[in-house]
């Protein structure tokens, strides 16, 4: 694999060379090799690929349903890595399915395990820890569905310098 230099970065195949750009860096490599759709669908040696694709598709569907259920809370949240982090979460939960055969494992079976519940419960939508720092002295009552904040730790460095108000929205998804 070689890097492309110059003002223009090419993408695509010319002759027996593949050109592509990843994270703003242009690369070129010899074309060919790998496998194609026909091989994936029919070759016995591609059985693992088919199994992985099936399970990945299932995780993607579950991730979409979960994201749509939380859409009201996430509509203003901008995190370009959220999709990938959620896919990783649901893939790990799916891997906990010990009932189903490989290629047919489901998130629903994996979430029944205590580890699966813990993974989902401890998933951080805000990995920077902003909410953890703000709500360090708080507790949530599932019985009353209330959030009690003993002391709200507001540090000016957490907010834009001209901010005069903050808003806190609490939602419970069952």
GROMACS .gro file of C-alpha atoms in nm:
model
  174
    1UNK     CA    1   0.000   0.000   0.000
    2UNK     CA    2   0.128   0.345  -0.091
    3UNK     CA    3   0.013   0.696  -0.005
    4UNK     CA    4  -0.109   0.941  -0.263
    5UNK     CA    5   0.065   1.279  -0.274
    6UNK     CA    6  -0.040   1.595  -0.447
    7UNK     CA    7  -0.335   1.831  -0.450
    8UNK     CA    8  -0.591   1.583  -0.583
    9UNK     CA    9  -0.670   1.252  -0.418
   10UNK     CA   10  -0.821   0.987  -0.644
   11UNK     CA   11  -1.085   0.742  -0.543
   12UNK     CA   12  -1.175   0.431  -0.742
   13UNK     CA   13  -0.996   0.178  -0.960
   14UNK     CA   14  -0.776   0.253  -1.258
   15UNK     CA   15  -0.632  -0.051  -1.430
   16UNK     CA   16  -0.496  -0.277  -1.159
   17UNK     CA   17  -0.470  -0.004  -0.892
   18UNK     CA   18  -0.726   0.090  -0.623
   19UNK     CA   19  -0.727   0.451  -0.505
   20UNK     CA   20  -0.911   0.549  -0.187
   21UNK     CA   21  -0.916   0.821   0.077
   22UNK     CA   22  -0.940   0.750   0.451
   23UNK     CA   23  -0.951   1.034   0.706
   24UNK     CA   24  -0.823   1.277   0.446
   25UNK     CA   25  -0.521   1.065   0.350
   26UNK     CA   26  -0.508   0.918   0.002
   27UNK     CA   27  -0.390   0.559  -0.048
   28UNK     CA   28  -0.326   0.339  -0.350
   29UNK     CA   29  -0.285  -0.038  -0.362
   30UNK     CA   30  -0.290  -0.321  -0.610
   31UNK     CA   31  -0.644  -0.417  -0.711
   32UNK     CA   32  -0.787  -0.765  -0.688
   33UNK     CA   33  -0.798  -1.032  -0.426
   34UNK     CA   34  -1.057  -1.050  -0.156
   35UNK     CA   35  -1.397  -1.187  -0.243
   36UNK     CA   36  -1.715  -1.082  -0.416
   37UNK     CA   37  -2.089  -1.113  -0.352
   38UNK     CA   38  -2.123  -1.433  -0.551
   39UNK     CA   39  -1.851  -1.604  -0.347
   40UNK     CA   40  -2.005  -1.485  -0.020
   41UNK     CA   41  -2.347  -1.623  -0.114
   42UNK     CA   42  -2.232  -1.961  -0.244
   43UNK     CA   43  -1.885  -2.072  -0.136
   44UNK     CA   44  -1.877  -2.307   0.162
   45UNK     CA   45  -1.558  -2.139   0.281
   46UNK     CA   46  -1.754  -1.814   0.324
   47UNK     CA   47  -1.997  -1.963   0.579
   48UNK     CA   48  -1.839  -1.759   0.863
   49UNK     CA   49  -1.876  -1.440   0.659
   50UNK     CA   50  -2.247  -1.514   0.607
   51UNK     CA   51  -2.291  -1.585   0.979
   52UNK     CA   52  -2.115  -1.264   1.079
   53UNK     CA   53  -2.317  -1.061   0.828
   54UNK     CA   54  -2.643  -1.204   0.958
   55UNK     CA   55  -2.559  -1.126   1.319
   56UNK     CA   56  -2.424  -0.781   1.235
   57UNK     CA   57  -2.744  -0.700   1.045
   58UNK     CA   58  -2.951  -0.808   1.345
   59UNK     CA   59  -2.743  -0.586   1.578
   60UNK     CA   60  -2.784  -0.297   1.337
   61UNK     CA   61  -3.163  -0.339   1.340
   62UNK     CA   62  -3.173  -0.348   1.721
   63UNK     CA   63  -2.946  -0.042   1.740
   64UNK     CA   64  -3.180   0.147   1.507
   65UNK     CA   65  -3.486   0.057   1.716
   66UNK     CA   66  -3.307   0.162   2.034
   67UNK     CA   67  -3.192   0.489   1.877
   68UNK     CA   68  -3.544   0.565   1.751
   69UNK     CA   69  -3.687   0.496   2.097
   70UNK     CA   70  -3.443   0.753   2.236
   71UNK     CA   71  -3.483   0.997   1.948
   72UNK     CA   72  -3.667   1.252   2.161
   73UNK     CA   73  -3.365   1.272   2.392
   74UNK     CA   74  -3.095   1.245   2.127
   75UNK     CA   75  -3.226   1.484   1.860
   76UNK     CA   76  -2.989   1.767   1.962
   77UNK     CA   77  -2.704   1.540   2.071
   78UNK     CA   78  -2.412   1.548   1.828
   79UNK     CA   79  -2.166   1.261   1.859
   80UNK     CA   80  -2.025   1.122   1.534
   81UNK     CA   81  -1.904   0.811   1.719
   82UNK     CA   82  -2.239   0.725   1.882
   83UNK     CA   83  -2.344   0.487   1.603
   84UNK     CA   84  -2.019   0.289   1.626
   85UNK     CA   85  -2.025   0.280   2.005
   86UNK     CA   86  -2.385   0.156   2.005
   87UNK     CA   87  -2.301  -0.110   1.745
   88UNK     CA   88  -2.014  -0.225   1.965
   89UNK     CA   89  -2.251  -0.238   2.263
   90UNK     CA   90  -2.514  -0.449   2.088
   91UNK     CA   91  -2.252  -0.675   1.930
   92UNK     CA   92  -2.108  -0.747   2.276
   93UNK     CA   93  -2.457  -0.817   2.413
   94UNK     CA   94  -2.532  -1.046   2.115
   95UNK     CA   95  -2.210  -1.237   2.185
   96UNK     CA   96  -2.354  -1.329   2.527
   97UNK     CA   97  -2.627  -1.538   2.360
   98UNK     CA   98  -2.527  -1.894   2.453
   99UNK     CA   99  -2.859  -2.047   2.343
  100UNK     CA  100  -2.847  -1.986   1.968
  101UNK     CA  101  -2.605  -2.125   1.712
  102UNK     CA  102  -2.343  -1.903   1.556
  103UNK     CA  103  -2.498  -1.693   1.283
  104UNK     CA  104  -2.833  -1.686   1.466
  105UNK     CA  105  -2.737  -1.522   1.795
  106UNK     CA  106  -2.966  -1.241   1.910
  107UNK     CA  107  -2.937  -0.939   2.136
  108UNK     CA  108  -3.261  -1.046   2.307
  109UNK     CA  109  -3.100  -1.364   2.440
  110UNK     CA  110  -2.778  -1.186   2.536
  111UNK     CA  111  -2.960  -0.917   2.732
  112UNK     CA  112  -3.108  -1.185   2.960
  113UNK     CA  113  -2.761  -1.248   3.102
  114UNK     CA  114  -2.657  -1.030   3.396
  115UNK     CA  115  -2.353  -0.916   3.198
  116UNK     CA  116  -2.578  -0.805   2.911
  117UNK     CA  117  -2.797  -0.602   3.145
  118UNK     CA  118  -2.490  -0.445   3.303
  119UNK     CA  119  -2.343  -0.352   2.961
  120UNK     CA  120  -2.666  -0.177   2.862
  121UNK     CA  121  -2.712  -0.010   3.201
  122UNK     CA  122  -2.359   0.130   3.207
  123UNK     CA  123  -2.349   0.246   2.844
  124UNK     CA  124  -2.252   0.613   2.844
  125UNK     CA  125  -2.423   0.831   2.588
  126UNK     CA  126  -2.198   1.116   2.701
  127UNK     CA  127  -1.857   0.950   2.728
  128UNK     CA  128  -1.686   1.277   2.823
  129UNK     CA  129  -1.829   1.235   3.175
  130UNK     CA  130  -2.000   1.577   3.178
  131UNK     CA  131  -2.321   1.438   3.324
  132UNK     CA  132  -2.131   1.222   3.571
  133UNK     CA  133  -1.954   1.531   3.703
  134UNK     CA  134  -2.270   1.744   3.708
  135UNK     CA  135  -2.483   1.481   3.879
  136UNK     CA  136  -2.217   1.332   4.106
  137UNK     CA  137  -2.431   1.391   4.415
  138UNK     CA  138  -2.763   1.264   4.282
  139UNK     CA  139  -2.979   0.954   4.302
  140UNK     CA  140  -3.267   0.820   4.097
  141UNK     CA  141  -3.565   0.641   4.252
  142UNK     CA  142  -3.715   0.387   4.016
  143UNK     CA  143  -4.016   0.344   4.244
  144UNK     CA  144  -4.109   0.715   4.228
  145UNK     CA  145  -3.926   0.787   3.902
  146UNK     CA  146  -3.770   1.096   4.054
  147UNK     CA  147  -3.420   1.236   4.040
  148UNK     CA  148  -3.287   1.388   4.361
  149UNK     CA  149  -2.991   1.621   4.335
  150UNK     CA  150  -2.822   1.696   4.666
  151UNK     CA  151  -2.567   1.941   4.530
  152UNK     CA  152  -2.536   2.046   4.169
  153UNK     CA  153  -2.168   2.088   4.082
  154UNK     CA  154  -2.164   2.374   3.833
  155UNK     CA  155  -1.823   2.478   3.711
  156UNK     CA  156  -1.801   2.761   3.464
  157UNK     CA  157  -1.551   2.566   3.254
  158UNK     CA  158  -1.822   2.315   3.162
  159UNK     CA  159  -2.040   2.568   2.980
  160UNK     CA  160  -2.002   2.837   2.716
  161UNK     CA  161  -1.871   3.155   2.883
  162UNK     CA  162  -2.184   3.357   2.798
  163UNK     CA  163  -2.432   3.095   2.927
  164UNK     CA  164  -2.684   3.221   3.181
  165UNK     CA  165  -2.909   2.914   3.216
  166UNK     CA  166  -2.890   2.536   3.198
  167UNK     CA  167  -3.166   2.288   3.131
  168UNK     CA  168  -3.199   1.935   3.256
  169UNK     CA  169  -3.431   1.691   3.089
  170UNK     CA  170  -3.502   1.353   3.246
  171UNK     CA  171  -3.667   1.075   3.056
  172UNK     CA  172  -3.740   0.717   3.154
  173UNK     CA  173  -3.763   0.457   2.880
  174UNK     CA  174  -3.909   0.122   2.973
   0.00000   0.00000   0.00000
